[in-house]
Coordinates of C-alpha atoms in Angstrom, one line a residue:
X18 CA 23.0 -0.9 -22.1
X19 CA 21.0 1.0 -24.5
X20 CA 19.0 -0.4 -26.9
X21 CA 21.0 1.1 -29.9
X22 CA 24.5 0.0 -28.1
X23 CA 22.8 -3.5 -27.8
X24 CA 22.3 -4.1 -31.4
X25 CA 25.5 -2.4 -32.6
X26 CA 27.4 -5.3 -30.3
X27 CA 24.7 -8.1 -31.8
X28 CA 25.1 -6.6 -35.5
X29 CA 29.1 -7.1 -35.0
X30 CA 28.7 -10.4 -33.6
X31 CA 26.5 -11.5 -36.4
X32 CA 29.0 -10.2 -39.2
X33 CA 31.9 -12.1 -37.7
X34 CA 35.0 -12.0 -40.0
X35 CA 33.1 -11.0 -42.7
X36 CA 34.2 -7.0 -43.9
X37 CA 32.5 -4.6 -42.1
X38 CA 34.4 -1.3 -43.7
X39 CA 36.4 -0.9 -47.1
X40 CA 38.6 2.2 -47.3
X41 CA 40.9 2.5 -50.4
X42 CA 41.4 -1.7 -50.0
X43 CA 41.9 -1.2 -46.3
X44 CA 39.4 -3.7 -44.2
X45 CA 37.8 -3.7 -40.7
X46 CA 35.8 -6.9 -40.0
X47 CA 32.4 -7.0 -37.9
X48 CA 35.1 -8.9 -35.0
X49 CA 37.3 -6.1 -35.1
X50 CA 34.9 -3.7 -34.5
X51 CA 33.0 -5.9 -31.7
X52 CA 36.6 -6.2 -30.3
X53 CA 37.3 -2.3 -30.7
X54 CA 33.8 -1.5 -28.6
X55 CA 35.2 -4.2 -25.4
X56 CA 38.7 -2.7 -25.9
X57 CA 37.1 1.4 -25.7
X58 CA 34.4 0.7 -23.2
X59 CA 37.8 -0.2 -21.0
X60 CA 39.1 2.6 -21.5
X61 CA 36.5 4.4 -20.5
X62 CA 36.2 2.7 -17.2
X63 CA 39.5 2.8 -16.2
X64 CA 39.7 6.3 -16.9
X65 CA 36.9 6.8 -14.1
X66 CA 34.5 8.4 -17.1
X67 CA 31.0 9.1 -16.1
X68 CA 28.5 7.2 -18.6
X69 CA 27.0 10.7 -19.4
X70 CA 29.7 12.2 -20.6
X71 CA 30.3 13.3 -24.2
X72 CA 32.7 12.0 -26.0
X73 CA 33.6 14.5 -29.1
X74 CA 35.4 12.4 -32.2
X75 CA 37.4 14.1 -34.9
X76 CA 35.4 13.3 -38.3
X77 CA 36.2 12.4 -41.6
X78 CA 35.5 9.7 -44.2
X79 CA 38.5 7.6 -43.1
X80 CA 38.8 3.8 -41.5
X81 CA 39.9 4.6 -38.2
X82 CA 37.2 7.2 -37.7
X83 CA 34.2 5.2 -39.0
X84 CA 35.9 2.3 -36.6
X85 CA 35.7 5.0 -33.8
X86 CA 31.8 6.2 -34.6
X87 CA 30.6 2.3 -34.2
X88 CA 33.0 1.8 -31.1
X89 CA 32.0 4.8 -29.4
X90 CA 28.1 4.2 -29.5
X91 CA 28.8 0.6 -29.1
X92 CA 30.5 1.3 -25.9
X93 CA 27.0 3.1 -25.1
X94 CA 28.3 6.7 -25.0
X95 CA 27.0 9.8 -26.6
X96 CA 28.9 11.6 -29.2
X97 CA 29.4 14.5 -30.3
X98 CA 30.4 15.1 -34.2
X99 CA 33.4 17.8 -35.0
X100 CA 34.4 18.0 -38.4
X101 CA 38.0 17.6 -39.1
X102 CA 38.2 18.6 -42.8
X103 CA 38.9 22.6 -41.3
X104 CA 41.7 24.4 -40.5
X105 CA 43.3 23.5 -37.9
X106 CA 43.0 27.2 -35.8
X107 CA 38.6 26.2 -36.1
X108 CA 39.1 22.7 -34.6
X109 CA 41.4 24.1 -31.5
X110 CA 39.1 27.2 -31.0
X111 CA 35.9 24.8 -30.9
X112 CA 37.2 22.1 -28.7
X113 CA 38.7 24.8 -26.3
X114 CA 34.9 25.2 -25.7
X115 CA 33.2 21.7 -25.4
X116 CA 34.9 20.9 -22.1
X117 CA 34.8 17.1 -23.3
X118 CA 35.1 14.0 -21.7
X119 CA 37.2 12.4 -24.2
X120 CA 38.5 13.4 -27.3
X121 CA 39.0 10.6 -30.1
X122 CA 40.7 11.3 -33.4
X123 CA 43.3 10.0 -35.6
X124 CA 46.6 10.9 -35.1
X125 CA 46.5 13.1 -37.9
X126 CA 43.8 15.5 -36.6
X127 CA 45.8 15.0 -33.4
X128 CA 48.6 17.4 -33.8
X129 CA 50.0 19.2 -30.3
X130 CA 47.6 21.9 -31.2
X131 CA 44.8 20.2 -30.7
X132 CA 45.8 18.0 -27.8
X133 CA 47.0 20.7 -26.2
X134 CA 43.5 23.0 -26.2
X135 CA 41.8 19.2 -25.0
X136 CA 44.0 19.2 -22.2
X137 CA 43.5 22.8 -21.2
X138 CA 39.9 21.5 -20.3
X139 CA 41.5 18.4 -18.4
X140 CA 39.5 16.3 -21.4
X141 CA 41.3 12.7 -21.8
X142 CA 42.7 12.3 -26.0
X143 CA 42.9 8.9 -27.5
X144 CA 44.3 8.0 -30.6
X145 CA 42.6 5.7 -32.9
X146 CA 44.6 3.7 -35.6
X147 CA 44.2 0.9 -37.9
X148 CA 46.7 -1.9 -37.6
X149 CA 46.8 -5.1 -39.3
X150 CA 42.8 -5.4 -39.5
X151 CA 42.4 -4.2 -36.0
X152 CA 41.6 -1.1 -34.5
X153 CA 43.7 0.1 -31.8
X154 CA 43.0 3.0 -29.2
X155 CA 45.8 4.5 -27.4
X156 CA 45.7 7.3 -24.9
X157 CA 47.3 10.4 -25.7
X158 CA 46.2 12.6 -22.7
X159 CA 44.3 11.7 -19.3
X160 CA 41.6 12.8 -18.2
X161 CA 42.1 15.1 -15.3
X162 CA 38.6 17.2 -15.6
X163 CA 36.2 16.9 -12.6
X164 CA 33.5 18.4 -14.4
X165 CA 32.4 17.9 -18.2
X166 CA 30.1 18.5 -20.7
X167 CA 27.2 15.6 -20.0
X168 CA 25.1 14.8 -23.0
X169 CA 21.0 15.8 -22.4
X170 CA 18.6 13.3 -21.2
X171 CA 18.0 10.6 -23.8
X172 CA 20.7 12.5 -26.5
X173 CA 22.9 9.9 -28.5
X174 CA 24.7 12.7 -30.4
X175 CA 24.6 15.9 -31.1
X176 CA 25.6 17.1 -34.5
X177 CA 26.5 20.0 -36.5
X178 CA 23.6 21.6 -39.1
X179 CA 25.3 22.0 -42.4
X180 CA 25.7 26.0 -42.2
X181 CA 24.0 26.8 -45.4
X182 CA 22.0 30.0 -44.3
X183 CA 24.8 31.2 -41.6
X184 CA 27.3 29.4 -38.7
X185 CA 26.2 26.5 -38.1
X186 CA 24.4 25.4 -35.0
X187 CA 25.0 22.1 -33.1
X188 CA 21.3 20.1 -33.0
X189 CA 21.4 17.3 -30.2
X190 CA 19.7 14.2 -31.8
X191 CA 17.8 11.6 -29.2
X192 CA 18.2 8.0 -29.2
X193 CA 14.5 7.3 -29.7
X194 CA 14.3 9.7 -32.9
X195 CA 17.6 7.8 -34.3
X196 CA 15.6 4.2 -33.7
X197 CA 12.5 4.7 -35.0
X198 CA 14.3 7.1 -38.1
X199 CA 16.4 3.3 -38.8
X200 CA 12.9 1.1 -38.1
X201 CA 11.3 3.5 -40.5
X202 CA 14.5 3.5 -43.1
X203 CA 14.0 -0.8 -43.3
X204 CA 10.4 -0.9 -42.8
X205 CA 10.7 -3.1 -46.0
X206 CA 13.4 -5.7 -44.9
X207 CA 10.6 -8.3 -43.2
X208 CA 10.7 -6.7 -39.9
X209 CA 14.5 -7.6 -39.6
X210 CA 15.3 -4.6 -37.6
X211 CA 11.9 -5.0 -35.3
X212 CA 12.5 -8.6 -34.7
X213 CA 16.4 -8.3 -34.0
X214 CA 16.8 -11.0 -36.9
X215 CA 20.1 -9.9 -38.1
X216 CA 21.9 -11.1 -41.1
X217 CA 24.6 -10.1 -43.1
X218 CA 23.9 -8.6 -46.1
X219 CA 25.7 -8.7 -49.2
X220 CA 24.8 -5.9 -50.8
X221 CA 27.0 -2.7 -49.9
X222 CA 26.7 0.8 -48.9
X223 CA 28.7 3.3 -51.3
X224 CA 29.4 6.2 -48.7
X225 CA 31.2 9.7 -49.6
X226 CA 28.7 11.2 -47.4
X227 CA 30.4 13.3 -44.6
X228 CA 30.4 10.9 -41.3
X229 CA 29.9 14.4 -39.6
X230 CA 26.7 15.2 -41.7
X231 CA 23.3 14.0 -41.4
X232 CA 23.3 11.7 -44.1
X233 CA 26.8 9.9 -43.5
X234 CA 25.6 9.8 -39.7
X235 CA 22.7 8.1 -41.0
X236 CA 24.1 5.5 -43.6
X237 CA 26.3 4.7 -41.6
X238 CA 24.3 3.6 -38.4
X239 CA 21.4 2.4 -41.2
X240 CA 24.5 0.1 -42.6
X241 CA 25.4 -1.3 -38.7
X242 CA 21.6 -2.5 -37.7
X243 CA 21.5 -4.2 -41.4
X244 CA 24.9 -5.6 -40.9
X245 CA 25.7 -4.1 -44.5
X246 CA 29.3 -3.9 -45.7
X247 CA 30.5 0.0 -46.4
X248 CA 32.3 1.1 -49.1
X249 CA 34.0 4.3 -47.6
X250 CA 35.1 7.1 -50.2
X251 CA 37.2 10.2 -48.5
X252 CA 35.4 12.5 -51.5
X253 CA 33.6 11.9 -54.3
X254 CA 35.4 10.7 -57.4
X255 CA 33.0 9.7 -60.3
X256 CA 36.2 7.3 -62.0
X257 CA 36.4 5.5 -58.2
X258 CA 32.3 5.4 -57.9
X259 CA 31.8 3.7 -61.4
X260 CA 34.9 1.0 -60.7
X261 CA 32.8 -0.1 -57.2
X262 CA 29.9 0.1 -58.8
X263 CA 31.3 -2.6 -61.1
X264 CA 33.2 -4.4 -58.2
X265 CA 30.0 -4.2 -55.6
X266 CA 26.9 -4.3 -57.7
X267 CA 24.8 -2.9 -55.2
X268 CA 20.9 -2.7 -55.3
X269 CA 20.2 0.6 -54.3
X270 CA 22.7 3.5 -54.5
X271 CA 22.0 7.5 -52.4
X272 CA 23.8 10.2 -54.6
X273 CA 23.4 14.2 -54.2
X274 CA 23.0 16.4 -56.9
X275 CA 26.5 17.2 -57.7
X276 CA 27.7 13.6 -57.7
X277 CA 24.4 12.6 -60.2
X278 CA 26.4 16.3 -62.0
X279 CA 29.8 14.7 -62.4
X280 CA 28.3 11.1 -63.5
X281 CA 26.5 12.6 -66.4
X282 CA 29.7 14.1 -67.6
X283 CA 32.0 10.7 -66.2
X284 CA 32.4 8.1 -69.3
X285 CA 30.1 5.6 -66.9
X286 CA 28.1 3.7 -69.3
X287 CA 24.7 2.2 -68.3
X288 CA 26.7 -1.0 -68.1
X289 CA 27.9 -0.1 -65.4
X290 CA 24.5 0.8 -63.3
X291 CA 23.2 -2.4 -64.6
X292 CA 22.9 -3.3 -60.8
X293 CA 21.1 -0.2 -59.5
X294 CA 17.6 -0.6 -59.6
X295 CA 17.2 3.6 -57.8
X296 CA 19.4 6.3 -57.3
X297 CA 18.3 7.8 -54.0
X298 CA 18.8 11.8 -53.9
X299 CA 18.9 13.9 -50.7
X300 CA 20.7 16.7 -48.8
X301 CA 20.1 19.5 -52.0
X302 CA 17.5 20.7 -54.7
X303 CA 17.7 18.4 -57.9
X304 CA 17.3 20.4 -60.8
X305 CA 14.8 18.8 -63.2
X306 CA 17.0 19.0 -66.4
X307 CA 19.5 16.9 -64.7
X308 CA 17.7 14.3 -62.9
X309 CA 16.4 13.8 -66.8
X310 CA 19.9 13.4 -67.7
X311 CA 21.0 10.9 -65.8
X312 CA 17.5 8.4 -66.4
X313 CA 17.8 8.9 -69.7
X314 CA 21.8 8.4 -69.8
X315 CA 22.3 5.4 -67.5
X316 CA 18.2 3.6 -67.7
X317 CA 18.2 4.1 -63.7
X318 CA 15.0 6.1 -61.8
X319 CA 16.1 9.2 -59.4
X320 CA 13.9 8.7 -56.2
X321 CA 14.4 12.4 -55.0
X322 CA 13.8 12.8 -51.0
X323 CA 13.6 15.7 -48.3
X324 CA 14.7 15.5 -44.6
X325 CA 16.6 18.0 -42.2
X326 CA 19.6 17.1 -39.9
X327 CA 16.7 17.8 -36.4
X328 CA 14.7 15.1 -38.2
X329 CA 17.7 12.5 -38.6
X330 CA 16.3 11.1 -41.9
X331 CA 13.6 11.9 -44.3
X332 CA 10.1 13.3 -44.3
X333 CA 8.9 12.8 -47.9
X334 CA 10.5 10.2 -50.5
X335 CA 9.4 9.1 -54.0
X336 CA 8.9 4.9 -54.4
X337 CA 9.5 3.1 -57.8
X338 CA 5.8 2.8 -57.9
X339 CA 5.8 6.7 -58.0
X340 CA 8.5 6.7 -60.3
X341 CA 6.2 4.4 -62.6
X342 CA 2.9 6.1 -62.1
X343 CA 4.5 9.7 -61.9
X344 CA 7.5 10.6 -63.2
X345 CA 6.9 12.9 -66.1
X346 CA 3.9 14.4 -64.2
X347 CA 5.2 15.2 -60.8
X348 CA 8.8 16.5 -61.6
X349 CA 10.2 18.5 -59.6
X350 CA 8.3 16.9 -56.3
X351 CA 10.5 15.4 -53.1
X352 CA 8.1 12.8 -53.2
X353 CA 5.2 12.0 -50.5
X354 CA 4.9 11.7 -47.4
X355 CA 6.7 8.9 -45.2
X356 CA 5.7 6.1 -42.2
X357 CA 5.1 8.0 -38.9
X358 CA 5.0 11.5 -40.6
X359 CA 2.2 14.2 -40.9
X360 CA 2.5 17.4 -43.2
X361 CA 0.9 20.5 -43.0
X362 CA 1.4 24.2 -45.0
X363 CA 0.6 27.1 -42.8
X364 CA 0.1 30.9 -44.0
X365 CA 3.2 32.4 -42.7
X366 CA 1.0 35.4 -41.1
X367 CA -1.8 34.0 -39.6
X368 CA 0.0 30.1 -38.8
X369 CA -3.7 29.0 -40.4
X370 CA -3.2 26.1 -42.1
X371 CA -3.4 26.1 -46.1
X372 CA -5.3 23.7 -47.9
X373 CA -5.9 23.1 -51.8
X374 CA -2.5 22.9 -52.8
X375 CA -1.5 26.5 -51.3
X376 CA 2.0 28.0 -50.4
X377 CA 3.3 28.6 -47.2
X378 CA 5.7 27.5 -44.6
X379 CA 6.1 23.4 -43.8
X380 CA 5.4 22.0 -40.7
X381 CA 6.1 18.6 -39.4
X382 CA 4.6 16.1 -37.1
X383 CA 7.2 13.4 -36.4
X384 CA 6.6 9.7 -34.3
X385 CA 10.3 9.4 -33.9
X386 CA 10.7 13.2 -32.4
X387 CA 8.1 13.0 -29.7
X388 CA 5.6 10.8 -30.4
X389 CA 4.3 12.9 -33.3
X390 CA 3.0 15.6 -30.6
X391 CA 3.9 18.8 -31.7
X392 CA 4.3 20.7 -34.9
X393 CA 7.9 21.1 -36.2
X394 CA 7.9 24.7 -37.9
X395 CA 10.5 24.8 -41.0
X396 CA 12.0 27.4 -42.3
X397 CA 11.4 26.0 -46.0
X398 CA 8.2 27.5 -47.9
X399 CA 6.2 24.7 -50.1
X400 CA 3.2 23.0 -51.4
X401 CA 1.6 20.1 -51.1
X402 CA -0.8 18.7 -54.3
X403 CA -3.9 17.0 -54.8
X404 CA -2.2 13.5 -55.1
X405 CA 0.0 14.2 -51.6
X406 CA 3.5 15.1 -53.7
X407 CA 5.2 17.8 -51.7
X408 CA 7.3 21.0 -53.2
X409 CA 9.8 23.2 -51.7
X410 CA 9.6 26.3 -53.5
X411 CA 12.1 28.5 -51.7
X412 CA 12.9 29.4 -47.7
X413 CA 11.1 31.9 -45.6
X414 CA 14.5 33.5 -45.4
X415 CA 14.6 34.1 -49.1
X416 CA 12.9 36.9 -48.7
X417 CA 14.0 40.3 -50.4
X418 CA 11.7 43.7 -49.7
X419 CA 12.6 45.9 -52.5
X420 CA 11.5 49.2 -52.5
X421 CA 8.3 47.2 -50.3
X422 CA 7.9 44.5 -53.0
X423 CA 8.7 41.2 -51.9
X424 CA 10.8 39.0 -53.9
X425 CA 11.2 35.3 -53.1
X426 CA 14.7 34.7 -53.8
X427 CA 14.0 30.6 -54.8
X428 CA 11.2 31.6 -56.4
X429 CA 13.9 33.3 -58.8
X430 CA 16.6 31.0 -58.6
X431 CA 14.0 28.1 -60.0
X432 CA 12.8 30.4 -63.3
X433 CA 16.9 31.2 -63.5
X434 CA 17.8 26.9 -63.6
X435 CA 15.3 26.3 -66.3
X436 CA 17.5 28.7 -68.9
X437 CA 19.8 26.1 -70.5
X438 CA 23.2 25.4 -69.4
X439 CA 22.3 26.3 -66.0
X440 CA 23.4 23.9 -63.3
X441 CA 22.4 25.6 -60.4
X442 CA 21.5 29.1 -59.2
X443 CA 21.5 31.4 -56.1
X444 CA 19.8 34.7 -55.6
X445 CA 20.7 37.2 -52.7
X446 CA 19.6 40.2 -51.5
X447 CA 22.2 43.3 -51.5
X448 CA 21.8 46.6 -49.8
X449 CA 20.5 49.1 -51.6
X450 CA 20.6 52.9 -51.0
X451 CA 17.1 54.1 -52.9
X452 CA 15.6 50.7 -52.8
X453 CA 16.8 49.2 -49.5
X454 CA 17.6 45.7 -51.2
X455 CA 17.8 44.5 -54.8
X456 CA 18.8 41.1 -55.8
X457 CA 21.6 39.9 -57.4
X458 CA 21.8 35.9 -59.0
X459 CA 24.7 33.7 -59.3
X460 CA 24.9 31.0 -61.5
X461 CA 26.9 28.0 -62.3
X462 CA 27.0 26.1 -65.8
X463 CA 26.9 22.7 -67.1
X464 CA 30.6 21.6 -67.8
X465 CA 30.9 23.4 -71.5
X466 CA 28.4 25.6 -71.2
X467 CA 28.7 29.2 -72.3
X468 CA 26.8 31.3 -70.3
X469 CA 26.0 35.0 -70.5
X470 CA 24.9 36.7 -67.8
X471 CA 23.2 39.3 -69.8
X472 CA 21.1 36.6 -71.8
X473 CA 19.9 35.1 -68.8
X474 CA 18.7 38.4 -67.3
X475 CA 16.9 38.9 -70.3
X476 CA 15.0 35.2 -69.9
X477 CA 14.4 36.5 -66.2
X478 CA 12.7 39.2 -67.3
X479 CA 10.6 37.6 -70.1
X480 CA 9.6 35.2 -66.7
X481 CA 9.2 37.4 -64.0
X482 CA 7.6 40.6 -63.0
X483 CA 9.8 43.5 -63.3
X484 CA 10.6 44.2 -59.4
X485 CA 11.6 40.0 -59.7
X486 CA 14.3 40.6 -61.7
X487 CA 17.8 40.5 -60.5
X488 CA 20.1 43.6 -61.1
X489 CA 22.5 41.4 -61.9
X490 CA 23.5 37.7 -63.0
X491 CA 27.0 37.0 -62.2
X492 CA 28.1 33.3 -63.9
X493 CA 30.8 31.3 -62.1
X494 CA 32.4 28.2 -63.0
X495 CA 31.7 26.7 -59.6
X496 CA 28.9 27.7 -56.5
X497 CA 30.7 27.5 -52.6
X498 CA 29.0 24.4 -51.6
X499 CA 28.9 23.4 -47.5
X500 CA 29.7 19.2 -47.0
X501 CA 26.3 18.5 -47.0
X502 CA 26.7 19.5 -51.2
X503 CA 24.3 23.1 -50.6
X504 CA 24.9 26.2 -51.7
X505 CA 26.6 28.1 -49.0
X506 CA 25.1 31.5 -48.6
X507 CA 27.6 33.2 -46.4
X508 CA 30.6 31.9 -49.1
X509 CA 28.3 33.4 -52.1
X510 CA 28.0 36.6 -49.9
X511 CA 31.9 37.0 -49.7
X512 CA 32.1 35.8 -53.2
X513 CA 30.4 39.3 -53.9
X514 CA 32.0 41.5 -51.8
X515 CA 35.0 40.7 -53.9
X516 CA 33.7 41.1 -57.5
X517 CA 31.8 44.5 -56.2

């Protein structure tokens, strides 16, 4: 047994009845789940299914699937992550092409479509389903494939980048990068983790993360190894988040920029963050004016952090010594540099490395990827300061040539969010017929806010050089965001191919 399946059976042992999972006053206890692994794992073998074979589960923030994400890698089998929350005609056409060994899903996200493209690949369905407290597997399908998609040497799962730039691409994720990315995450916890101590903690997890996204993948395996209750939310709901902040009291709470968004405008009182010593924010840019907002509305520090789904957890994080020493000089920052990570900014010509605070493309020495051997090349461009605080200031694929002047589309976007009222901004480049591309910014408001696009090409201007300047500044009252809560740049393409 792997070392990861080993201490997801000893985490569920050492919960006991306590509650393992909280969905909408729905329970799974730590026994449950250690029965669910026994109860899947023979399954599995009476099925005749190869250890190396993937099994694919159906996600969404629901009981039964969480339950299925700890049984499945309990059961010491790799996983691969599909998101649910599509239309149905996506989920058939992908599976169609997995050849899996197993499919598990609720019966929901089981309709005869989707059973029926598993079984045209001979892949073996099982139903998962919560029933008085337990969590019961039936088979839907058998397996009747010879040959199957076997996960790569050392993989644990493979999962799904969050499409922001274009379609997304599947990014297979090794169990020695998840380990030492979970040692790293409770490198404060008194060498729990490292010393296979485990006790239950009291404290919960509030997760509305997607399961199928980095950061859900992440909480929740970070939640297991602690033996830490989760709170599961389907979507974010600011009236629902305040009530279990009340209820729970946890410590420590991760929100992304929209949810810190629509807790400003909630009626949550600082009252009701009395608990929270930090707010941890991930997964998107934090603009500036609204990580202000919230400290100063609910007394509570935002520890912004950076990370990428092929580094299953973060690079750079702030502290609450940072916080302390730093916050009104270093805003805008992702923080420093973590445990087991090395940081270098290279000129995106030459791939010499930059030095005295210099921009240029990030790349990344990791322990968990491979020993910290190689440099990870990003596509993110940034800086890095005197004191160590790094900044992303746009993506190497921001870049617009117009009429041979290049404009760096975040570079833009960042002048555009400091106008107020403005949320959040994009900036795309559109063909052009004299000048080959030109871009064009769209921008979202605060709730309330009246914003002119005209006005705020005219603050562009008094900002920018001239061949900066967008052509134009389209306002919306809401951005396409992906699940991982980032701007989606293919949906704010076809956004304006329909106003132009």
């Amino acid at each position: 047994m792997s070392g990861i399946a080993e201490h997801i059976v000893d985490a569920t042992k050492a919960g006991g009845l306590l509650t393992a999972i909280d969905f909408e006053g729905q329970t799974l206890s730590w026994q449950a789940l250690n029965t669910a692994i026994g109860d899947l794992r023979e399954l599995f073998v009476e099925a005749g299914l190869s250890r190396d074979a993937v099994i694919g589960l159906l996600g969404r923030n629901r009981l039964e699937q969480l339950g299925g994400f700890i049984s499945t890698l309990g059961a010491d089998r790799g996983l691969l992550l599909i998101n649910a929350i599509r239309p149905v005609t996506l989920v058939v056409e992908e599976i169609a092409g997995l050849e899996l060994g197993c499919l598990l899903g609720s019966r929901d996200d089981l309709v005869p479509e989707v059973v029926k493209a598993a079984r045209s690949c001979g892949t073996m369905v099982i139903a998962a389903e919560v029933q008085e407290g337990c969590l019961v597997f039936e088979r839907l399908a058998p397996l009747e494939a010879t040959t199957f998609r076997l996960r790569g040497a050392g993989t644990l799962i493979e999962i799904q980048t969050s499409g922001t730039t274009g379609a997304p691409k599947r990014i297979p994720v090794s169990e020695r990068t998840i380990a030492s990315s979970l040692r790293d995450g409770v490198r404060s916890a008194k060498g729990t983790v490292d010393d296979f101590q485990l006790k239950p903690q009291s404290s919960p997890t509030l997760m509305f993360s997607p399961l199928v996204h980095t950061s859900g993948t992440f909480n929740t395996l970070m939640s297991v190894f602690e033996v830490r209750p989760l709170v599961l939310f389907e979507k974010f709901d600011a009236e629902q988040y305040r009530q279990a902040l009340v209820k729970y009291r946890p410590k420590f709470v991760p929100l992304p920029p929209t949810a810190i968004k629509m807790m400003v405008d909630s009626a949550a009182t600082r009252e009701d963050f009395a608990s929270v010593r930090a707010v941890r924010a991930g997964t998107a840019s934090l603009p500036v004016q609204l990580q202000l907002a919230f400290e100063e509305k609910f007394g509570v520090p935002v520890l912004t952090t950076y990370g990428a789904t092929e580094f299953m957890g973060v690079v750079t994080s702030w502290t609450l010594d940072d916080h302390k020493a730093y916050a009104l000089s270093k805003r805008g920052s992702v923080g420093r540099v973590s445990k087991g990570v090395q940081l270098r900014i290279v000129d995106p010509d030459t791939r010499e490395e930059i030095v005295n605070g210099g921009q240029g493309i990030l790349e990344a020495k990791l322990d968990r990827i491979d020993g910290g051997r190689e440099w990870i090349t990003t596509t993110d461009l940034a800086r890095v300061d005197a004191d160590g605080f790094l900044y992303i200031v746009g993506r190497v694929d921001d870049a617009i040539i117009r009429g041979g002047f290049k404009v760096m589309a975040g570079k833009v976007a960042e002048v555009i969010k400091r106008y107020p009222g403005v949320y959040d901004a994009i900036v795309l480049g559109l063909p052009d017929e004299r000048l080959g591309e030109v871009p064009v910014a769209v921008v979202e408001g605060y709730p309330g806010s009246e914003l002119d696009g005209g006005a705020i090409r005219q603050f562009a201007k008094d900002n920018l050089t001239p061949y900066e300047v967008p052509v134009r500044v389209h306002v919306v009252t809401s951005l396409p965001r992906t699940v991982s809560d980032k701007i989606s740049r293919p949906a704010v393409k076809e956004l304006l191919s329909k106003i132009h």
